[in-house]
Amino acid sequence: MDEEVTEGFVGPYDPVSSDYWGVKGRREVEEAGSLLVNTLLRIRVDIPNIEILNDCANCGRKEPRISLGYLSIDETNEMARKIEKVLDELDCLRKERATGKAHLPHAHPRSDE
């Protein structure tokens, strides 16, 4: 749980693509879901039950939706702690940068740098 967070992609995870969802033809929602999963994995938060839901005949919703699934209290608390840790570290870096003691790296360095 106290894993070190470093610049860029961290952890034993490989980025997911739209193939992660197993359903074709919903490119926009698949790309949005993949972006969310990859962003959360960068801070070591995994949501194993995330899924794309098709349109709903019962409620009349026509577009697919992303569902984060059901989380236990322990899973929810663990995810919140991981996110809080990263935000605390970011706050420290911002304070150090404001006082001239640190330099925040670019979130996604360009390949020509």
PDB file of C-alpha atoms in Angstrom:
ATOM      1  CA  MET A   1       0.000   0.000   0.000  1.00  0.00           C
ATOM      2  CA  ASP A   2       2.899   2.386   0.655  1.00  0.00           C
ATOM      3  CA  GLU A   3       4.364   1.951  -2.799  1.00  0.00           C
ATOM      4  CA  GLU A   4       6.505   4.768  -4.108  1.00  0.00           C
ATOM      5  CA  VAL A   5       4.945   6.890  -6.824  1.00  0.00           C
ATOM      6  CA  THR A   6       7.389   8.163  -9.418  1.00  0.00           C
ATOM      7  CA  GLU A   7       7.187  10.271 -12.531  1.00  0.00           C
ATOM      8  CA  GLY A   8       5.368   8.821 -15.492  1.00  0.00           C
ATOM      9  CA  PHE A   9       3.688   5.454 -15.605  1.00  0.00           C
ATOM     10  CA  VAL A  10       4.279   3.441 -12.449  1.00  0.00           C
ATOM     11  CA  GLY A  11       3.659  -0.054 -11.274  1.00  0.00           C
ATOM     12  CA  PRO A  12       3.567  -3.449 -12.883  1.00  0.00           C
ATOM     13  CA  TYR A  13       0.759  -2.383 -15.223  1.00  0.00           C
ATOM     14  CA  ASP A  14       0.736  -2.168 -18.993  1.00  0.00           C
ATOM     15  CA  PRO A  15      -1.480   0.570 -20.451  1.00  0.00           C
ATOM     16  CA  VAL A  16      -4.829  -0.687 -21.672  1.00  0.00           C
ATOM     17  CA  SER A  17      -6.349   0.126 -25.055  1.00  0.00           C
ATOM     18  CA  SER A  18      -9.867  -0.115 -26.418  1.00  0.00           C
ATOM     19  CA  ASP A  19      -9.330  -3.895 -26.722  1.00  0.00           C
ATOM     20  CA  TYR A  20      -9.531  -4.007 -22.905  1.00  0.00           C
ATOM     21  CA  TRP A  21     -13.314  -3.688 -23.107  1.00  0.00           C
ATOM     22  CA  GLY A  22     -13.949  -6.638 -25.428  1.00  0.00           C
ATOM     23  CA  VAL A  23     -16.726  -4.858 -27.317  1.00  0.00           C
ATOM     24  CA  LYS A  24     -16.153  -3.072 -30.604  1.00  0.00           C
ATOM     25  CA  GLY A  25     -18.037  -0.199 -32.182  1.00  0.00           C
ATOM     26  CA  ARG A  26     -18.077   2.152 -29.207  1.00  0.00           C
ATOM     27  CA  ARG A  27     -14.748   3.823 -29.849  1.00  0.00           C
ATOM     28  CA  GLU A  28     -15.413   7.064 -27.952  1.00  0.00           C
ATOM     29  CA  VAL A  29     -16.561   5.416 -24.720  1.00  0.00           C
ATOM     30  CA  GLU A  30     -13.814   2.789 -24.990  1.00  0.00           C
ATOM     31  CA  GLU A  31     -11.177   5.497 -25.372  1.00  0.00           C
ATOM     32  CA  ALA A  32     -12.623   7.462 -22.436  1.00  0.00           C
ATOM     33  CA  GLY A  33     -12.701   4.322 -20.289  1.00  0.00           C
ATOM     34  CA  SER A  34      -9.147   3.427 -21.255  1.00  0.00           C
ATOM     35  CA  LEU A  35      -7.986   6.944 -20.382  1.00  0.00           C
ATOM     36  CA  LEU A  36      -9.637   6.660 -16.954  1.00  0.00           C
ATOM     37  CA  VAL A  37      -8.160   3.203 -16.261  1.00  0.00           C
ATOM     38  CA  ASN A  38      -4.668   4.265 -17.365  1.00  0.00           C
ATOM     39  CA  THR A  39      -4.825   7.465 -15.318  1.00  0.00           C
ATOM     40  CA  LEU A  40      -5.890   5.591 -12.205  1.00  0.00           C
ATOM     41  CA  LEU A  41      -3.261   2.890 -12.742  1.00  0.00           C
ATOM     42  CA  ARG A  42      -0.580   5.613 -12.837  1.00  0.00           C
ATOM     43  CA  ILE A  43      -1.434   6.292  -9.200  1.00  0.00           C
ATOM     44  CA  ARG A  44      -1.815   2.579  -8.475  1.00  0.00           C
ATOM     45  CA  VAL A  45      -5.595   2.562  -8.234  1.00  0.00           C
ATOM     46  CA  ASP A  46      -7.178  -0.419  -9.947  1.00  0.00           C
ATOM     47  CA  ILE A  47     -10.924  -0.684 -10.433  1.00  0.00           C
ATOM     48  CA  PRO A  48     -11.349  -4.347 -11.369  1.00  0.00           C
ATOM     49  CA  ASN A  49     -15.104  -4.203 -11.985  1.00  0.00           C
ATOM     50  CA  ILE A  50     -15.141  -1.241 -14.366  1.00  0.00           C
ATOM     51  CA  GLU A  51     -17.185  -1.977 -17.468  1.00  0.00           C
ATOM     52  CA  ILE A  52     -19.011  -0.416 -20.365  1.00  0.00           C
ATOM     53  CA  LEU A  53     -22.778  -0.721 -20.219  1.00  0.00           C
ATOM     54  CA  ASN A  54     -24.808  -0.735 -23.428  1.00  0.00           C
ATOM     55  CA  ASP A  55     -27.882   1.368 -23.982  1.00  0.00           C
ATOM     56  CA  CYS A  56     -30.725   0.618 -21.604  1.00  0.00           C
ATOM     57  CA  ALA A  57     -34.120  -0.497 -22.881  1.00  0.00           C
ATOM     58  CA  ASN A  58     -35.648  -0.014 -19.412  1.00  0.00           C
ATOM     59  CA  CYS A  59     -34.683   3.637 -18.906  1.00  0.00           C
ATOM     60  CA  GLY A  60     -34.423   4.714 -22.550  1.00  0.00           C
ATOM     61  CA  ARG A  61     -30.747   5.716 -22.361  1.00  0.00           C
ATOM     62  CA  LYS A  62     -29.274   5.319 -25.852  1.00  0.00           C
ATOM     63  CA  GLU A  63     -25.555   5.871 -25.322  1.00  0.00           C
ATOM     64  CA  PRO A  64     -23.165   3.430 -23.634  1.00  0.00           C
ATOM     65  CA  ARG A  65     -21.980   4.330 -20.130  1.00  0.00           C
ATOM     66  CA  ILE A  66     -18.963   3.492 -18.028  1.00  0.00           C
ATOM     67  CA  SER A  67     -19.776   1.771 -14.751  1.00  0.00           C
ATOM     68  CA  LEU A  68     -17.202   1.629 -11.978  1.00  0.00           C
ATOM     69  CA  GLY A  69     -18.927  -1.451 -10.592  1.00  0.00           C
ATOM     70  CA  TYR A  70     -19.488  -2.264  -6.952  1.00  0.00           C
ATOM     71  CA  LEU A  71     -16.759  -1.668  -4.397  1.00  0.00           C
ATOM     72  CA  SER A  72     -16.527  -2.942  -0.864  1.00  0.00           C
ATOM     73  CA  ILE A  73     -15.907  -0.460   1.927  1.00  0.00           C
ATOM     74  CA  ASP A  74     -12.325  -1.730   2.213  1.00  0.00           C
ATOM     75  CA  GLU A  75     -11.725  -1.364  -1.538  1.00  0.00           C
ATOM     76  CA  THR A  76     -13.182   2.138  -1.495  1.00  0.00           C
ATOM     77  CA  ASN A  77     -11.062   3.176   1.487  1.00  0.00           C
ATOM     78  CA  GLU A  78      -7.901   1.733  -0.089  1.00  0.00           C
ATOM     79  CA  MET A  79      -8.505   3.590  -3.350  1.00  0.00           C
ATOM     80  CA  ALA A  80      -9.209   6.824  -1.499  1.00  0.00           C
ATOM     81  CA  ARG A  81      -5.988   6.444   0.538  1.00  0.00           C
ATOM     82  CA  LYS A  82      -3.931   5.900  -2.615  1.00  0.00           C
ATOM     83  CA  ILE A  83      -5.437   8.942  -4.308  1.00  0.00           C
ATOM     84  CA  GLU A  84      -4.971  11.048  -1.159  1.00  0.00           C
ATOM     85  CA  LYS A  85      -1.306  10.018  -0.957  1.00  0.00           C
ATOM     86  CA  VAL A  86      -0.631  11.155  -4.508  1.00  0.00           C
ATOM     87  CA  LEU A  87      -2.515  14.412  -3.947  1.00  0.00           C
ATOM     88  CA  ASP A  88      -0.568  15.052  -0.722  1.00  0.00           C
ATOM     89  CA  GLU A  89       2.702  14.532  -2.603  1.00  0.00           C
ATOM     90  CA  LEU A  90       1.527  16.861  -5.354  1.00  0.00           C
ATOM     91  CA  ASP A  91       0.582  19.513  -2.780  1.00  0.00           C
ATOM     92  CA  CYS A  92       4.079  19.275  -1.274  1.00  0.00           C
ATOM     93  CA  LEU A  93       5.668  19.682  -4.694  1.00  0.00           C
ATOM     94  CA  ARG A  94       3.470  22.691  -5.451  1.00  0.00           C
ATOM     95  CA  LYS A  95       4.444  24.328  -2.157  1.00  0.00           C
ATOM     96  CA  GLU A  96       8.132  23.638  -2.811  1.00  0.00           C
ATOM     97  CA  ARG A  97       7.817  25.033  -6.314  1.00  0.00           C
ATOM     98  CA  ALA A  98       6.053  28.152  -5.025  1.00  0.00           C
ATOM     99  CA  THR A  99       8.975  28.799  -2.688  1.00  0.00           C
ATOM    100  CA  GLY A 100      11.515  28.078  -5.422  1.00  0.00           C
ATOM    101  CA  LYS A 101      12.753  24.871  -3.801  1.00  0.00           C
ATOM    102  CA  ALA A 102      11.515  22.432  -6.415  1.00  0.00           C
ATOM    103  CA  HIS A 103      10.631  22.131 -10.053  1.00  0.00           C
ATOM    104  CA  LEU A 104       7.523  20.218 -11.097  1.00  0.00           C
ATOM    105  CA  PRO A 105       8.258  18.010 -14.101  1.00  0.00           C
ATOM    106  CA  HIS A 106       5.933  17.991 -17.080  1.00  0.00           C
ATOM    107  CA  ALA A 107       3.253  15.351 -16.602  1.00  0.00           C
ATOM    108  CA  HIS A 108       3.996  13.851 -20.002  1.00  0.00           C
ATOM    109  CA  PRO A 109       7.424  14.902 -21.275  1.00  0.00           C
ATOM    110  CA  ARG A 110       7.705  15.318 -25.022  1.00  0.00           C
ATOM    111  CA  SER A 111       9.901  12.840 -26.833  1.00  0.00           C
ATOM    112  CA  ASP A 112      12.102  15.651 -28.227  1.00  0.00           C
ATOM    113  CA  GLU A 113      13.131  16.851 -24.749  1.00  0.00           C
TER     114      GLU A 113
END
